[in-house]
Amino acid sequence: MKIVTPRLILREFQEKDIADIIANRNSNKKEVKSQILLNQKEIGKKKRENYSLGIELKSNHKLIGEIDIYRVDRFIGKATMGYWLGEYYWRQGIMYEAAQAIIEFAFNKLKLKRIELDTSTKNIPSNGLIKKLGFKYEGTRRKYHGPKTRIWHNANFYGLLASEYKTK
């Protein structure tokens, strides 16, 4: 699967991405290989529950981050969104561009009705990005252990409905 935007290619992870992931994220080689294997198993499924896509810059073909739509529940019509971006690439509109593309995919191709998202209360830039994308603040969980972060933190929860996004 591949989604192309003006500056980015959102695509499935490949073994060649290991060095770029390690360079941009605090991960070790074993952890990254394991993640890539899990992603490759998901690709073969008829009804995927997870879409973990690497964010590649068109200009230099470097993998600089990841954006996910995961825990896809087609019966209810919802999923969770997550992302990370190498620090060197922050504040350049890259994640906004990638997020818009994955949201379009989730609502238009997967026909979801709702996307959920959480972020640390301390992550001011991420909270700002989420609001800029049109997500609505739905509350804060205290001492929350997110599915991917592996740390306990207070987290702001947000939701975006397809009907709200279309009227944006």
XYZ file of C-alpha atoms in Angstrom:
168
model
C 0.000 0.000 0.000
C 1.250 3.478 -0.835
C -0.170 6.976 -0.323
C 1.556 9.848 -2.111
C 1.373 13.503 -1.015
C 3.221 16.528 -2.429
C 6.360 15.890 -0.324
C 5.890 12.383 1.066
C 5.365 8.731 0.310
C 3.502 6.794 3.005
C 4.347 3.150 2.468
C 4.763 -0.259 4.038
C 7.968 -0.822 5.990
C 10.814 -2.792 4.441
C 13.982 -4.352 5.854
C 16.026 -1.578 4.215
C 14.319 0.897 6.591
C 15.957 -0.474 9.750
C 18.882 1.980 9.779
C 16.627 4.988 9.129
C 14.208 3.957 11.889
C 17.022 3.489 14.402
C 18.502 6.875 13.414
C 15.169 8.692 13.905
C 13.682 6.853 16.865
C 15.020 5.564 20.144
C 14.805 1.873 19.140
C 17.151 -1.051 18.888
C 17.668 -3.279 15.851
C 15.876 -6.303 17.343
C 12.809 -4.232 18.227
C 12.675 -2.639 14.765
C 13.047 -5.994 12.967
C 10.226 -7.409 15.084
C 7.983 -4.463 14.198
C 8.709 -4.861 10.484
C 7.885 -8.577 10.641
C 4.571 -7.848 12.377
C 3.745 -5.238 9.740
C 4.575 -7.659 6.911
C 2.230 -10.293 8.399
C -0.556 -7.709 8.510
C -0.082 -6.839 4.813
C -1.267 -10.305 3.736
C -4.540 -10.145 5.635
C -7.750 -9.624 3.678
C -9.299 -7.362 6.350
C -6.407 -5.588 8.009
C -6.653 -4.294 11.556
C -3.434 -2.272 11.388
C -1.956 0.037 8.779
C 1.530 1.057 9.928
C 3.141 3.138 7.227
C 6.593 4.594 7.003
C 6.889 8.277 6.128
C 9.434 8.676 3.336
C 10.637 12.018 2.011
C 10.338 12.159 -1.769
C 13.359 14.469 -1.991
C 15.916 12.019 -0.565
C 13.995 8.724 -0.140
C 14.819 8.612 3.590
C 12.352 7.088 6.002
C 11.805 9.762 8.676
C 8.796 8.588 10.666
C 5.698 6.452 10.946
C 1.965 7.005 10.881
C -0.569 4.366 11.859
C -4.241 3.606 11.708
C -4.560 0.637 14.031
C -7.158 -1.291 15.988
C -9.418 -0.888 12.957
C -12.924 -2.053 13.861
C -14.957 -2.175 10.676
C -18.131 -3.296 12.476
C -18.185 -0.205 14.697
C -16.390 1.969 12.138
C -13.540 3.287 14.263
C -9.775 3.105 14.630
C -6.910 4.657 16.539
C -4.256 6.858 14.975
C -0.637 7.175 16.096
C 2.583 8.635 14.762
C 6.195 9.563 15.377
C 8.654 11.699 13.438
C 12.425 12.062 13.653
C 13.295 15.179 15.661
C 15.225 16.802 12.809
C 11.957 16.917 10.821
C 9.738 18.519 13.479
C 7.991 21.824 12.809
C 8.095 21.543 9.013
C 4.462 20.560 8.403
C 5.487 17.008 7.547
C 3.315 15.256 10.120
C 0.341 17.476 9.260
C 0.698 16.433 5.609
C 1.042 12.732 6.504
C -1.859 12.865 8.982
C -4.211 14.507 6.482
C -3.423 11.733 3.992
C -4.004 8.890 6.478
C -7.230 10.501 7.731
C -8.498 10.743 4.141
C -7.614 7.074 3.666
C -9.391 6.053 6.884
C -12.597 7.923 6.111
C -12.769 7.520 2.325
C -11.244 4.077 1.678
C -11.900 2.238 4.948
C -15.244 4.059 5.406
C -14.602 4.618 9.104
C -16.864 6.912 11.104
C -14.433 7.820 13.889
C -10.703 8.088 14.542
C -9.348 8.262 18.088
C -5.999 9.556 19.223
C -4.180 10.253 22.466
C -1.011 12.099 23.368
C 0.850 13.084 26.492
C -0.451 16.227 28.150
C 3.169 17.444 28.133
C 3.571 17.103 24.364
C 2.417 20.614 23.446
C 3.349 20.410 19.711
C 1.473 17.119 19.265
C -1.608 18.468 21.060
C -1.492 21.489 18.737
C -1.174 19.320 15.625
C -4.126 17.184 16.672
C -6.342 20.244 17.172
C -5.169 21.732 13.839
C -6.284 18.491 12.133
C -9.788 19.028 13.526
C -9.822 16.480 16.353
C -11.975 17.405 19.357
C -10.632 17.150 22.900
C -12.592 14.492 24.813
C -10.821 14.386 28.165
C -7.663 13.484 30.033
C -6.755 10.111 31.496
C -4.484 10.203 34.502
C -1.534 7.824 34.645
C -2.435 6.223 31.329
C -0.252 3.527 29.767
C -0.703 3.855 26.019
C -0.538 0.830 23.719
C 2.710 1.904 22.076
C 4.490 4.294 24.459
C 5.419 1.831 27.225
C 5.433 4.635 29.805
C 2.856 5.891 32.266
C 1.723 9.432 31.592
C -1.293 11.696 31.680
C -2.854 11.637 28.229
C -5.264 13.900 26.403
C -7.814 11.996 24.339
C -9.209 13.276 21.055
C -11.760 12.093 18.517
C -12.555 13.022 14.932
C -15.800 12.064 13.214
C -16.015 11.603 9.464
C -18.961 14.025 9.387
C -16.851 16.716 11.111
C -13.885 16.164 8.828
C -15.930 16.489 5.633
C -17.247 19.875 6.726
C -13.781 21.183 7.605
